[in-house]
Short mmCIF file of C-alpha atoms in Angstrom, two decimals:
data_model
loop_
_atom_site.label_atom_id
_atom_site.label_comp_id
_atom_site.label_asym_id
_atom_site.label_seq_id
_atom_site.Cartn_x
_atom_site.Cartn_y
_atom_site.Cartn_z
CA UNK X 401 -32.85 114.67 -81.10
CA UNK X 402 -31.50 117.00 -84.21
CA UNK X 403 -31.13 115.99 -87.53
CA UNK X 404 -28.39 114.41 -88.54
CA UNK X 405 -24.93 116.00 -87.99
CA UNK X 406 -23.62 117.05 -92.04
CA UNK X 407 -19.39 117.70 -92.36
CA UNK X 408 -17.95 121.06 -92.52
CA UNK X 409 -15.08 119.47 -95.92
CA UNK X 410 -14.01 116.42 -98.20
CA UNK X 411 -11.60 114.25 -95.13
CA UNK X 412 -9.59 114.23 -98.62
CA UNK X 413 -9.70 117.08 -100.40
CA UNK X 414 -11.21 119.68 -98.04
CA UNK X 415 -13.10 121.16 -100.15
CA UNK X 416 -16.70 122.23 -99.22
CA UNK X 417 -18.59 120.92 -101.62
CA UNK X 418 -20.42 118.13 -99.96
CA UNK X 419 -23.40 116.40 -100.31
CA UNK X 420 -25.95 113.63 -99.08
CA UNK X 421 -25.01 110.38 -101.00
CA UNK X 422 -28.08 107.50 -102.80
CA UNK X 423 -26.24 104.62 -100.96
CA UNK X 424 -28.25 105.84 -97.50
CA UNK X 425 -27.42 106.95 -94.10
CA UNK X 426 -23.92 108.66 -93.41
CA UNK X 427 -22.89 108.54 -97.32
CA UNK X 428 -21.84 111.93 -98.32
CA UNK X 429 -20.22 112.32 -101.70
CA UNK X 430 -17.32 115.34 -102.37
CA UNK X 431 -18.21 116.84 -106.08
CA UNK X 432 -15.11 118.84 -106.17
CA UNK X 433 -12.62 115.45 -106.12
CA UNK X 434 -15.47 112.99 -106.88
CA UNK X 435 -15.16 110.88 -104.05
CA UNK X 436 -17.96 109.42 -102.05
CA UNK X 437 -17.46 108.47 -98.11
CA UNK X 438 -19.29 106.95 -94.51
CA UNK X 439 -19.37 108.69 -92.03
CA UNK X 440 -20.15 106.25 -88.72
CA UNK X 441 -20.72 106.87 -84.99
CA UNK X 442 -19.06 104.45 -83.24
CA UNK X 443 -20.91 104.78 -79.33
CA UNK X 444 -18.80 106.14 -76.60
CA UNK X 445 -15.50 104.59 -74.74
CA UNK X 446 -15.70 102.45 -71.96
CA UNK X 447 -12.85 104.46 -70.66
CA UNK X 448 -15.37 107.85 -70.99
CA UNK X 449 -13.54 111.43 -70.85
CA UNK X 450 -10.28 112.73 -69.37
CA UNK X 451 -9.91 115.45 -67.74
CA UNK X 452 -6.50 116.84 -66.58
CA UNK X 453 -8.61 120.33 -64.22
CA UNK X 454 -8.56 116.85 -61.44
CA UNK X 455 -4.28 118.25 -60.72
CA UNK X 456 -2.46 115.61 -62.52
CA UNK X 457 -1.66 118.46 -63.92
CA UNK X 458 1.66 119.33 -62.97
CA UNK X 459 0.61 120.60 -59.51
CA UNK X 460 1.77 119.98 -56.28
CA UNK X 461 1.78 116.83 -54.77
CA UNK X 462 0.92 116.30 -51.30
#
């Protein structure tokens, strides 16, 4: 598997000046707004992914 994914911008100020934070996995710090935040993958949803390509998007019904 690949390395951990990095956020592209700060969720608070939108700046791209991000660095890994010392508290551990998934923690990032924004040096532009001086905030630290943590990202965490929760898992897949049990309902799965819905697709409108199955004909339920306003097509003719028989």
